[in-house]
Coordinates of C-alpha atoms in Angstrom, one line a residue:
X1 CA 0.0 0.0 0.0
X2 CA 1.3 3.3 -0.4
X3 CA 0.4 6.0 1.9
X4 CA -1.4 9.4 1.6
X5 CA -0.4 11.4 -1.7
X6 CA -0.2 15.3 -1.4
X7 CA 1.8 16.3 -4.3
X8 CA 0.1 15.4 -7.5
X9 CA 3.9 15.9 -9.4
X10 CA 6.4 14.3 -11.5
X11 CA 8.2 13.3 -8.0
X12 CA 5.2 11.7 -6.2
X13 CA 4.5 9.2 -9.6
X14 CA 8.5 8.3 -9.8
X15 CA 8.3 7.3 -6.5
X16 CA 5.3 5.0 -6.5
X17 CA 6.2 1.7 -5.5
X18 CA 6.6 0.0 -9.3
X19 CA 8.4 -2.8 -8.3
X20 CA 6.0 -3.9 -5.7
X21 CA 2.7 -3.1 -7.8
X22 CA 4.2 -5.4 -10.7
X23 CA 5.1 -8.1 -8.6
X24 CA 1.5 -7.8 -6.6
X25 CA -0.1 -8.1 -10.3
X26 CA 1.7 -10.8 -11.8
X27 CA 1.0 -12.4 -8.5
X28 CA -2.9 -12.6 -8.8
X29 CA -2.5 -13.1 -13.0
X30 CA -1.1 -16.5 -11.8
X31 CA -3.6 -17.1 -9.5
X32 CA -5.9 -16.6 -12.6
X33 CA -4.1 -18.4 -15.1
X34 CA -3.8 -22.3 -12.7
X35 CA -7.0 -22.0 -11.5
X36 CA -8.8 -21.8 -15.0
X37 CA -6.0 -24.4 -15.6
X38 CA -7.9 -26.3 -13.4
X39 CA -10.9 -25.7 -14.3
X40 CA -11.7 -23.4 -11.3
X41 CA -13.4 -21.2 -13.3
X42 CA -15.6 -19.5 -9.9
X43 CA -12.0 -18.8 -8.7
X44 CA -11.3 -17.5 -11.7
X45 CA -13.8 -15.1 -11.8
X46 CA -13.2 -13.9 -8.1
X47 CA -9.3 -13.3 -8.7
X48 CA -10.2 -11.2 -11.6
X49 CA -12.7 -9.0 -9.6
X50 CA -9.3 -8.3 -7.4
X51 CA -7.5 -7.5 -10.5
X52 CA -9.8 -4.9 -11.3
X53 CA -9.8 -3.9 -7.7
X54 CA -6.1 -3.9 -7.2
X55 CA -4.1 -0.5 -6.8
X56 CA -1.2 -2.2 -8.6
X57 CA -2.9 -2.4 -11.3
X58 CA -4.9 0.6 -11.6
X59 CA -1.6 2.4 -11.5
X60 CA 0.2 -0.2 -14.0
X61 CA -2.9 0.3 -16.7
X62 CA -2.3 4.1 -16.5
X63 CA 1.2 3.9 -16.8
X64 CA 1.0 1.8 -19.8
X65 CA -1.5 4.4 -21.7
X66 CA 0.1 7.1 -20.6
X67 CA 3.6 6.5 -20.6
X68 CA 4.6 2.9 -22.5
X69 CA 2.1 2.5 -25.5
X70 CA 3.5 3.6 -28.9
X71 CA 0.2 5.1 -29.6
X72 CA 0.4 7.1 -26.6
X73 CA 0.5 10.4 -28.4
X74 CA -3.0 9.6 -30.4
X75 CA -5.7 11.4 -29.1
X76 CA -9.3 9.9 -28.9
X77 CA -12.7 12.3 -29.7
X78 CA -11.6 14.5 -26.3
X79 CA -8.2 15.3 -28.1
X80 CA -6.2 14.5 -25.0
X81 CA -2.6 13.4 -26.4
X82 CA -1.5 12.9 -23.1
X83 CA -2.1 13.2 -19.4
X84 CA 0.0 15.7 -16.5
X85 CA 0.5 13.8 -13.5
X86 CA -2.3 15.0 -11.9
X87 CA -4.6 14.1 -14.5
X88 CA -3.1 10.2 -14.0
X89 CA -3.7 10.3 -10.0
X90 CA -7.3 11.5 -10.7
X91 CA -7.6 8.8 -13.7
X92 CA -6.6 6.2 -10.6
X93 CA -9.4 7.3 -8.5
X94 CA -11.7 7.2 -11.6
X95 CA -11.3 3.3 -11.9
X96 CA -11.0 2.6 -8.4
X97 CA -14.6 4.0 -8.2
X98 CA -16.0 2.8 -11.8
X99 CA -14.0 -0.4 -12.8
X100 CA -16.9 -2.5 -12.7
X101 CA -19.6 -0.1 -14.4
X102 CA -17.6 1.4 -16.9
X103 CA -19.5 3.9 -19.8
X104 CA -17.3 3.9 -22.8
X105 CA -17.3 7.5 -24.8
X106 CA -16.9 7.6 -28.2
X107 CA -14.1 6.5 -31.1
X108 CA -12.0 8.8 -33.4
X109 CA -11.9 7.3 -36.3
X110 CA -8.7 7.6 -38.6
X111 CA -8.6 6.2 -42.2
X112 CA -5.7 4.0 -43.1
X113 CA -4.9 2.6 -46.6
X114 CA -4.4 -0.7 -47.5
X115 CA -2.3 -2.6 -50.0
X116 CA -5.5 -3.3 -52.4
X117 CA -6.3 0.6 -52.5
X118 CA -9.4 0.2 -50.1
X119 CA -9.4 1.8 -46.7
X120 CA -10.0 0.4 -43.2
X121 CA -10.7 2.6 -40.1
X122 CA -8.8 2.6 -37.3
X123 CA -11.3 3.6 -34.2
X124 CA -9.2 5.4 -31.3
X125 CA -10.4 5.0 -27.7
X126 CA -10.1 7.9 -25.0
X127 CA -7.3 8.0 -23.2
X128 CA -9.3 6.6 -20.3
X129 CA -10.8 4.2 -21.9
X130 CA -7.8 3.1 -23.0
X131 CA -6.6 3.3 -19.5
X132 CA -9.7 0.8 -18.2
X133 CA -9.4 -1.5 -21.2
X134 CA -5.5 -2.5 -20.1
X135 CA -7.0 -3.1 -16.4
X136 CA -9.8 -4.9 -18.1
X137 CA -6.6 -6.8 -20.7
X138 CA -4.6 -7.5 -17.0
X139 CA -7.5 -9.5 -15.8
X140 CA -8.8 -11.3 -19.2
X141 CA -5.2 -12.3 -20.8
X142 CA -4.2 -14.9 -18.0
X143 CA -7.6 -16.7 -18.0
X144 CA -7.6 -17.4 -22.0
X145 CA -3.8 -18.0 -22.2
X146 CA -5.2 -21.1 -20.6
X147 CA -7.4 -21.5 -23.0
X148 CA -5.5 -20.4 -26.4
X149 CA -4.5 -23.1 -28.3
X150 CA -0.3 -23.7 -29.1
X151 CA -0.4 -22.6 -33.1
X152 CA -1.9 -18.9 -32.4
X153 CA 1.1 -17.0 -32.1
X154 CA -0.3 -13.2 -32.6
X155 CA -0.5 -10.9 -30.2
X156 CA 0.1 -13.3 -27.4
X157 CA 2.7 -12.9 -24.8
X158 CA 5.5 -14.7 -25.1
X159 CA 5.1 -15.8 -28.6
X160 CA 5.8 -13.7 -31.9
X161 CA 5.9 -14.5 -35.4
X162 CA 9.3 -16.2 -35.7
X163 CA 7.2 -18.9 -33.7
X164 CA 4.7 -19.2 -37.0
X165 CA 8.1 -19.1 -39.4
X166 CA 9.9 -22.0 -37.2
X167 CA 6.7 -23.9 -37.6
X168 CA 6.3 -23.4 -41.2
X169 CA 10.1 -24.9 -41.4
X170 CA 9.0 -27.8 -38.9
X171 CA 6.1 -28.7 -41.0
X172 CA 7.9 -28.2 -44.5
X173 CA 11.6 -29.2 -44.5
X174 CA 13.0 -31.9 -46.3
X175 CA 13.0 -34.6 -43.6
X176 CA 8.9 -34.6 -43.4
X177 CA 9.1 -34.5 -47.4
X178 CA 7.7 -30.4 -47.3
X179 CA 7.8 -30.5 -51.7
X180 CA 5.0 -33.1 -51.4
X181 CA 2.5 -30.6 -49.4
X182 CA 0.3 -28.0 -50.4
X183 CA -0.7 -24.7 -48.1
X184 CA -4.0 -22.8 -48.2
X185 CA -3.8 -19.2 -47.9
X186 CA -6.6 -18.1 -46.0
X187 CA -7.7 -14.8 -46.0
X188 CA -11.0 -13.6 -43.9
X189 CA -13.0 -10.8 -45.2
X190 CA -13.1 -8.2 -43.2
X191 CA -12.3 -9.7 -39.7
X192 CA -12.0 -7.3 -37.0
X193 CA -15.5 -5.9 -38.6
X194 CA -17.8 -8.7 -38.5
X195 CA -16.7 -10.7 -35.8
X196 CA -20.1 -11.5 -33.8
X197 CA -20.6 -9.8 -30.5
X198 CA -22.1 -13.1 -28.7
X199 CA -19.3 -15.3 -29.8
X200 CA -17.3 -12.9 -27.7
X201 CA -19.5 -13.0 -24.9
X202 CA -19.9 -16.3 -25.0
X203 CA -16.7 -17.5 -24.8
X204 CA -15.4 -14.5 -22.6
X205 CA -14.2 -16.2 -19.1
X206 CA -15.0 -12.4 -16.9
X207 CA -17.4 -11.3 -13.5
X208 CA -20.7 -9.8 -14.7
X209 CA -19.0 -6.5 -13.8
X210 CA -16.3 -6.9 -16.5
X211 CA -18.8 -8.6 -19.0
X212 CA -20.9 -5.5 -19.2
X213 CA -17.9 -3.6 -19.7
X214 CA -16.4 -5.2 -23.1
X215 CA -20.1 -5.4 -24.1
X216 CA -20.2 -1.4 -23.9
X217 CA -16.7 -1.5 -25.3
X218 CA -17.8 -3.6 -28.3
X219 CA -20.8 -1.5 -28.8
X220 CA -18.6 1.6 -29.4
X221 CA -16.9 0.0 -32.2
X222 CA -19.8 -1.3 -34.3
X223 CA -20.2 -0.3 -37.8
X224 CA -23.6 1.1 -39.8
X225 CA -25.9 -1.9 -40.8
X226 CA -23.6 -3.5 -38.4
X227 CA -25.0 -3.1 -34.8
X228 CA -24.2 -6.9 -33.5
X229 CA -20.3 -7.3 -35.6
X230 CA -17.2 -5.7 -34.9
X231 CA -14.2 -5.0 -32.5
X232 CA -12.8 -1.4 -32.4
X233 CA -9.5 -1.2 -34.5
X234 CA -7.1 0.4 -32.0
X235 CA -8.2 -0.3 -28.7
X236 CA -5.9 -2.0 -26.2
X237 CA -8.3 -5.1 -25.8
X238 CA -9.2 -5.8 -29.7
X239 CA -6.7 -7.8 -30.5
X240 CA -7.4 -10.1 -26.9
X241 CA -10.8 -10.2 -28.1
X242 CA -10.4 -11.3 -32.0
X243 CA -7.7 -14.1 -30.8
X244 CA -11.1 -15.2 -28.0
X245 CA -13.2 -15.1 -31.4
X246 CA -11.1 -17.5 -33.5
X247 CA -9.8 -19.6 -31.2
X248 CA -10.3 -23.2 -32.0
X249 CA -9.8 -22.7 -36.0
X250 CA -6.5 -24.2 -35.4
X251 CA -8.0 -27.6 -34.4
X252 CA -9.7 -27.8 -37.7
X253 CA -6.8 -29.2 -39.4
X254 CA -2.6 -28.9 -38.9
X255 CA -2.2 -25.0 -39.3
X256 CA -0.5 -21.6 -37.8
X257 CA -2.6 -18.5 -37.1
X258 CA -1.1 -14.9 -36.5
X259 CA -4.0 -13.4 -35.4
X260 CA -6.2 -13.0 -38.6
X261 CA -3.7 -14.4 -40.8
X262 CA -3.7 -18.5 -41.3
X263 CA -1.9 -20.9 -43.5
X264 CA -3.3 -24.4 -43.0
X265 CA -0.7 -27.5 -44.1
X266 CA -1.7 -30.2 -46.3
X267 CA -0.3 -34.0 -47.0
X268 CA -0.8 -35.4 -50.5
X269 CA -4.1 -37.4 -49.3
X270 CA -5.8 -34.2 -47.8
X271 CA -9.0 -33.1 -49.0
X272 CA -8.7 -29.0 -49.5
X273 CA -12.5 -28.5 -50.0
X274 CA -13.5 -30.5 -46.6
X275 CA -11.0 -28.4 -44.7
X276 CA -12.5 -25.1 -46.4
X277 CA -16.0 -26.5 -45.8
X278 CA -15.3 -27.0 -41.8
X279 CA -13.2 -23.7 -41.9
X280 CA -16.9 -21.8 -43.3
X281 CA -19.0 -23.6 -41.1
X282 CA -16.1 -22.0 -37.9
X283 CA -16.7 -18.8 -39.4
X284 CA -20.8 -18.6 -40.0
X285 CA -21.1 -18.8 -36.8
X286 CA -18.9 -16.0 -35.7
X287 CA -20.8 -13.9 -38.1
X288 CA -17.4 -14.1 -40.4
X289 CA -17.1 -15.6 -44.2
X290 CA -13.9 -16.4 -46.4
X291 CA -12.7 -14.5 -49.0
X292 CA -12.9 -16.2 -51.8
X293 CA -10.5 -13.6 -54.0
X294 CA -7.8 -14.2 -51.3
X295 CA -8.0 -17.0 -50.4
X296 CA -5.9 -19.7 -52.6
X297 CA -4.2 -23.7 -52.1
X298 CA -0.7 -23.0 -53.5
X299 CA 1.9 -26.1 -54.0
X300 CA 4.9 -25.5 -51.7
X301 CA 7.1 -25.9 -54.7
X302 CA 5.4 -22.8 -56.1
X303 CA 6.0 -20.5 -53.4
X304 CA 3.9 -18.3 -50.6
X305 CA 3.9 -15.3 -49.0
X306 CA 3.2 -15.1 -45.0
X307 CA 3.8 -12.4 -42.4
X308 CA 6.2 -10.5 -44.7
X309 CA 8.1 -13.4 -45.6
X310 CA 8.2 -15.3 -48.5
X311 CA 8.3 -19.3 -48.2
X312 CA 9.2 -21.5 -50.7
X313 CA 10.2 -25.7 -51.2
X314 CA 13.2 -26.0 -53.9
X315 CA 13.3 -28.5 -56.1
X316 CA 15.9 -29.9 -53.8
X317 CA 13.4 -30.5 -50.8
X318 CA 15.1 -27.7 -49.5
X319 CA 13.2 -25.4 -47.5
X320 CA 13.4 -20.9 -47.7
X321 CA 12.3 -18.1 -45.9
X322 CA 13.4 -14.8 -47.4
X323 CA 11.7 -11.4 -46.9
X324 CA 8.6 -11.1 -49.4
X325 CA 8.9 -8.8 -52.4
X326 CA 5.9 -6.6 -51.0
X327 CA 8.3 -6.1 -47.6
X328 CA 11.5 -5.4 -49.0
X329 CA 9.7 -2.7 -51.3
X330 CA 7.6 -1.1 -48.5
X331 CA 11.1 -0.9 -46.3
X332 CA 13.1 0.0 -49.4
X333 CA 10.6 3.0 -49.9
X334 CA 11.0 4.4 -46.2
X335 CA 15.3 4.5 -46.5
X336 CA 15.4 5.7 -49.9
X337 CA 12.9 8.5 -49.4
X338 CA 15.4 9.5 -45.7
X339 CA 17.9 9.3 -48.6
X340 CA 16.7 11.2 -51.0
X341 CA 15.4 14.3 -49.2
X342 CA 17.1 17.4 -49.3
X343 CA 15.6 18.5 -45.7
X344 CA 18.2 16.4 -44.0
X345 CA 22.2 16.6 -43.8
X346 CA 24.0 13.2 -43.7
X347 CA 24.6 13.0 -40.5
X348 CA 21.0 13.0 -39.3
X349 CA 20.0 10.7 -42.5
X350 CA 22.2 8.3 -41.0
X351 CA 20.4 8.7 -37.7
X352 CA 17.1 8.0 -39.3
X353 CA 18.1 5.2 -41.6
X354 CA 19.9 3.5 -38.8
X355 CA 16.6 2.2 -36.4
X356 CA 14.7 1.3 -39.8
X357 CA 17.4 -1.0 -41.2
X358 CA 17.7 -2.9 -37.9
X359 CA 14.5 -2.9 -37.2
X360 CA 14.0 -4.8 -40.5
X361 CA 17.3 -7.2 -40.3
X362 CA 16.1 -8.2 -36.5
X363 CA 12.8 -9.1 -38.5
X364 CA 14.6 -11.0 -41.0
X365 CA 17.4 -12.6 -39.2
X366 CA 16.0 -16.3 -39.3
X367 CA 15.5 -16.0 -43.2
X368 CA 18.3 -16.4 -46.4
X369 CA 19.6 -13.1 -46.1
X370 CA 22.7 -13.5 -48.5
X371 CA 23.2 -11.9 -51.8
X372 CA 23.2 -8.4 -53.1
X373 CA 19.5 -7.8 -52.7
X374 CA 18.8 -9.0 -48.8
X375 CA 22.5 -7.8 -47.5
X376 CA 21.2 -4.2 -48.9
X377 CA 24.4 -3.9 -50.8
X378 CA 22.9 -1.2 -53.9
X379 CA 21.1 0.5 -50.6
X380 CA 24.6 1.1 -48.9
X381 CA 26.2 2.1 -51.9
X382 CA 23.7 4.9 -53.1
X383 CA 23.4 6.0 -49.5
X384 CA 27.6 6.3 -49.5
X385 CA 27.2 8.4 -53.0
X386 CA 24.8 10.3 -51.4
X387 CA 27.0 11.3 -48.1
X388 CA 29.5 12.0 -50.1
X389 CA 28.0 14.8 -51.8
X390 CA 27.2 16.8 -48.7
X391 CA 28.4 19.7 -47.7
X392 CA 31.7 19.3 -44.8
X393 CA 31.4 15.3 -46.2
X394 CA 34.8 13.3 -47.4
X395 CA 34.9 9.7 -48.5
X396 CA 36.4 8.6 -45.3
X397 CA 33.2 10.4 -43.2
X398 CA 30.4 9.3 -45.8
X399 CA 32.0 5.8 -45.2
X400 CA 31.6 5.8 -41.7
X401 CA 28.1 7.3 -41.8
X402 CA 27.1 4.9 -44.1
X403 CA 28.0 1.9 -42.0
X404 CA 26.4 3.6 -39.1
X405 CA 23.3 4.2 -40.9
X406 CA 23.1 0.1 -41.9
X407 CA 24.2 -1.6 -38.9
X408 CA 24.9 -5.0 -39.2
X409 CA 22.6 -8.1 -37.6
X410 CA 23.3 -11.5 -37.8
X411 CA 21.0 -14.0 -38.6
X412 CA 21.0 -17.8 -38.2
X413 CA 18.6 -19.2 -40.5
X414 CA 15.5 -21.3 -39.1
X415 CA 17.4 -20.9 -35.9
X416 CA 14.9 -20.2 -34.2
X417 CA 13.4 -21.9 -30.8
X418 CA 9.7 -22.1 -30.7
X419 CA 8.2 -22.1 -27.0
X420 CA 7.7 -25.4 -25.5
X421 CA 4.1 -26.6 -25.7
X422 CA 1.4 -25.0 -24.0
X423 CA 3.7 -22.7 -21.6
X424 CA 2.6 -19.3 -20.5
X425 CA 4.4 -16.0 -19.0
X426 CA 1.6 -16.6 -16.7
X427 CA 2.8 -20.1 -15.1
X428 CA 5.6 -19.0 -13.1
X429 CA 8.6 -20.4 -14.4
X430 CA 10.1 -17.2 -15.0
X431 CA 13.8 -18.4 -15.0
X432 CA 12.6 -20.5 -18.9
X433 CA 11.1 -16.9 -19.7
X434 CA 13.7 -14.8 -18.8
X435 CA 16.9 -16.8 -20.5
X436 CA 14.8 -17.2 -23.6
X437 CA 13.8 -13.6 -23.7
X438 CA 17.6 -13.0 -23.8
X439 CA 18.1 -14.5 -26.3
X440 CA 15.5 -11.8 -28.6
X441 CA 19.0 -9.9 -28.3
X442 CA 22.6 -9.7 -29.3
X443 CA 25.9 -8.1 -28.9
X444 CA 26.6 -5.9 -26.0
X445 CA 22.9 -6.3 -24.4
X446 CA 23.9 -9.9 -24.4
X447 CA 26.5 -9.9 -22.6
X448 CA 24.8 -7.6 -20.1
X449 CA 21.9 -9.7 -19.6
X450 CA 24.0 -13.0 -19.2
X451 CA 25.8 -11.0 -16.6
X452 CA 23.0 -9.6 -15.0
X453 CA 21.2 -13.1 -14.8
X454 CA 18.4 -12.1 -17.2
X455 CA 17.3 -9.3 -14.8
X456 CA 17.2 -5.3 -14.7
X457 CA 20.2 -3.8 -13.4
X458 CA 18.5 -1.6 -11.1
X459 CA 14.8 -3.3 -9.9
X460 CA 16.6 -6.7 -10.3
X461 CA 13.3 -8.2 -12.0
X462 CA 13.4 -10.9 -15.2
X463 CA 12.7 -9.0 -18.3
X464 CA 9.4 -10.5 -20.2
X465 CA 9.2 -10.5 -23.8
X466 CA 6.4 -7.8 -23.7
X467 CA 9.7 -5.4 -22.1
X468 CA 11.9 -3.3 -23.7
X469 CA 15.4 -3.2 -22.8
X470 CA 17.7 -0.3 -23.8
X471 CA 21.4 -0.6 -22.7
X472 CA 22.4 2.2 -20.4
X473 CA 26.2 3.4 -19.7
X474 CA 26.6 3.9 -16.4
X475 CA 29.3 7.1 -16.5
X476 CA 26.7 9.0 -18.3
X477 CA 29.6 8.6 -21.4
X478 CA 28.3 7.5 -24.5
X479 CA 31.3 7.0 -26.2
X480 CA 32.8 4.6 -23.3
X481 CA 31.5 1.2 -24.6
X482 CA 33.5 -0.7 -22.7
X483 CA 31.6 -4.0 -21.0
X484 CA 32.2 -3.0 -17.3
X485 CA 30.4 0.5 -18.2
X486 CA 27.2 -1.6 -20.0
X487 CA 24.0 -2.4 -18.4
X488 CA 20.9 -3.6 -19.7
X489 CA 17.6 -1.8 -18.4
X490 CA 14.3 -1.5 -18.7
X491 CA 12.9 1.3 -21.3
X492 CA 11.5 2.9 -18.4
X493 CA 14.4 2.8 -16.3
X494 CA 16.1 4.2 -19.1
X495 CA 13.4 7.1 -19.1
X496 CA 13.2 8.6 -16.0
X497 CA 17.2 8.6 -15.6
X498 CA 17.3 10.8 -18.5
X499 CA 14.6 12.9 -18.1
X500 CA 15.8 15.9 -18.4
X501 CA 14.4 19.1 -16.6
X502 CA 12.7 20.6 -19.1
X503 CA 11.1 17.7 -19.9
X504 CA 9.7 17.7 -16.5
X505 CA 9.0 21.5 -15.9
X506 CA 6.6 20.5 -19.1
X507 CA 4.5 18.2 -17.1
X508 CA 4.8 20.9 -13.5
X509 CA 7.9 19.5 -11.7
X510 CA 11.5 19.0 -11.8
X511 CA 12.6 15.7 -11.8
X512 CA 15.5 14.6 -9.4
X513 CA 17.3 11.7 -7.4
X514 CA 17.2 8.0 -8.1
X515 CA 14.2 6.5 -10.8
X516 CA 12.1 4.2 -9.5
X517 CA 12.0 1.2 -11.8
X518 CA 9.4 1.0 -14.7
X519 CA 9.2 -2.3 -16.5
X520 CA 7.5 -2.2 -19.9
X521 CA 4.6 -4.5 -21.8
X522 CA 5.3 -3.7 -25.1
X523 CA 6.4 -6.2 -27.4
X524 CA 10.1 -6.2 -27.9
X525 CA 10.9 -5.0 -31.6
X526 CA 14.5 -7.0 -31.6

């Protein structure tokens, strides 16, 4: 418990008690996650109401909104970007009172293109809202992680899509004869718009309190003609909720789902039309139907594209992963237009570049990634041509940018190590968690983390794969990289040592002494 707050400042939030509130949480999402193991599903239920009851919570939901999320700066129909500090202590005292009642406002609703030249709407919740969906996400995800069956990989903790790629090699290598097999490509029309609103309910394991809640939530979200279909696009919970929609698809027949992407595997004797029957049938009664277009059987031999990879047999029986044409085009578009514009000088081209190239070899590094093309060889060379030409620029210092601006990543590939079975973040065994969550990195933040035994340097706690670690020198010099000066952290850690003053004085204090530790649930990019 934490004691009477009288400062509503930058000061009083550092110093709430993170580490205890995350440890308090995780505690009671365990609770949740064996009993409905069990089968306990009354338990179940009555942790959750002390999820939604919990102060650790409460706090860790805003924090996440407020402070973690990506889409923190997006504001919802009250165009609040963001919230001061006091505004977050008065947010607390919101839930505490309305967690089980909660009124949902409405959506902003920004259009997004797709590929195929249509547009799909992404529906932006309140900041609040946002705020009680995450409590609502702490108490729902450990009781279907229980549930959730071992080939849906998206937007699951502890699982990613190299896990759908290292079961695509699994299934289609040359020692379980992968040339013979054919793949259907399924594609669902329209997914997150027409799921049904009672298959949700249904199969949602929640108190009445919390039931009424993502009813309201789902009601904010519906589309005209649409009133009983439909998750909101861009809240916190949607995703939770689609993977509580489709789950079960995967027993139809041997297949991998990332979320509303599926590739389903078939032998020689399979019949393609009695999957695809059974697969219908799944969706009719979630209010969803195939798209025909999309949706195609394609010989191995032929060639497929999944997640932003392509996956092809050779003739061989060899089996490849490379990055699909339609990625490497999408990412060559973002560097070459850094490139190209006159805005920027080389140095802070390089800067840009730099986080989007490994961003995209981390994403890549289980794939072929050798010759010209993948290595980004032409890329490096225009980019070096390009340095050259600047102002104060020689071939020595356009060299040097250039190799800073496409850093290196090595990749192994179909090295990858899928999670054993059924396991969950949620079961405890946080020592298999942590060491394999280590291994999402490389280099330097390696070695810290091997000598930090898989913990934060200064709360001591395991990293998940939902935290992001940033590697913090610990002279302040940026330019000493030597190992005994290196230190992996938490993101938030990371934060509040850096925050500088001004940054503070924005939000009506001045930040000083030691950070309290923050640890992170976004998903780790590396």
């Amino acid at each position: 418990m934490i004691g009477h707050i009288e400062k509503f400042d930058s000061e009083s939030w550092k110093n709430l008690p993170w580490k205890q509130f995350r440890r308090s949480l995780f505690r009671l999402q365990r609770r949740v996650y064996k009993a409905v193991c069990a089968g306990d599903m009354r338990k179940a239920r009555s942790l959750q109401k002390l999820i939604l009851k919990s102060l650790a919570a409460r706090f860790l939901a805003i924090r996440q909104v407020t402070q973690l999320n990506a889409g923190k700066k997006t504001a919802g129909i009250d165009g609040k970007l963001a919230l001061t500090f006091k505004e977050r202590f008065e947010l607390e005292e919101q839930l505490r009172l309305k967690a089980t009642n909660w009124k949902h406002k409405g959506l902003r609703e920004i259009p997004i293109p797709k590929k195929d030249g249509t547009t799909r709407m992404l529906k932006v919740p309140t900041i609040s809202d946002r705020a009680w969906q995450c409590l609502a996400k702490y108490a729902l995800e450990p009781a279907h992680e229980a549930t959730f069956h071992a080939r849906s990989y998206g937007f699951r903790p502890g699982r990613s899509a190299h896990c759908a790629q290292k079961h695509l090699f699994d299934n289609l290598n040359s020692r379980v004869k992968g040339y013979q097999k054919r793949v259907i490509e399924l594609d669902i029309k329209k997914c997150f718009d027409r799921i049904n609103h009672s298959t949700i309910m249904e199969n949602l394991i929640a108190p009445s309190g919390l039931k009424l809640g993502i009813f309201r939530c789902l009601k904010t979200g519906t589309n005209v003609g649409f009133p009983e279909q439909g998750t909101p696009q861009g809240g916190v919970a949607s995703p939770l909720l689609a993977n509580i929609a489709l789950n079960g698809i995967e027993k139809i027949h041997n297949s991998v789902r990332y979320a509303d992407d599926m590739i389903y595997i078939l032998k020689p004797k399979d019949n393609a039309e009695e999957i695809l029957s059974k697969v219908k049938e799944f969706l009719a009664a979630r209010g969803m139907e195939i798209s025909e277009q999309k949706t195609k059987i394609t010989a191995t031999t032929d060639g497929f594209d999944f997640l932003g990879w392509n996956f092809k047999v050779q003739k061989n029986g060899k089996f490849r992963s490379r990055p699909s044409e339609d990625n490497y085009k999408a990412f060559r578009k973002k560097v070459k237009a850094i490139i190209n514009c006159s805005n920027y000088g080389a140095v802070l081209k390089a800067k840009k570049i730099a986080p989007i190239v490994r961003g995209w070899r981390n994403y890549h590094r289980y794939c072929k990634m050798d010759g010209a093309k993948n290595s980004l060889w032409f890329m490096n060379n225009r980019a070096f041509k390009v340095f050259n030409k600047e102002p104060k620029q020689n071939k020595h210092s356009a060299r040097k940018l250039t190799e800073k601006a496409f850093p290196t990543v090595l990749y192994s590939e179909n090295k990858f190590i899928n999670v054993k079975g059924n396991k969950s973040p949620f079961d405890g065994d946080l020592s298999y968690w942590s060491k394999r969550n280590s291994k999402l990195y490389y280099g330097d933040i390696y070695k810290a983390l091997l000598k930090q035994n898989h913990s934060c340097y200064y709360c001591e706690q395991k990293f998940s794969s939902e935290e992001k670690l940033h590697l913090h020198h610990l002279d302040g010099n940026h330019n000493n990289w030597k190992q005994d000066n290196l230190v992996a952290i938490h993101e938030s850690c990371h934060d509040y040592k850096h925050m500088s003053k001004a940054k503070a004085k924005s939000f009506g204090s001045v930040v000083r002494g030691k950070p309290a530790c923050h640890d992170l649930t976004e998903r780790c990019g590396g």
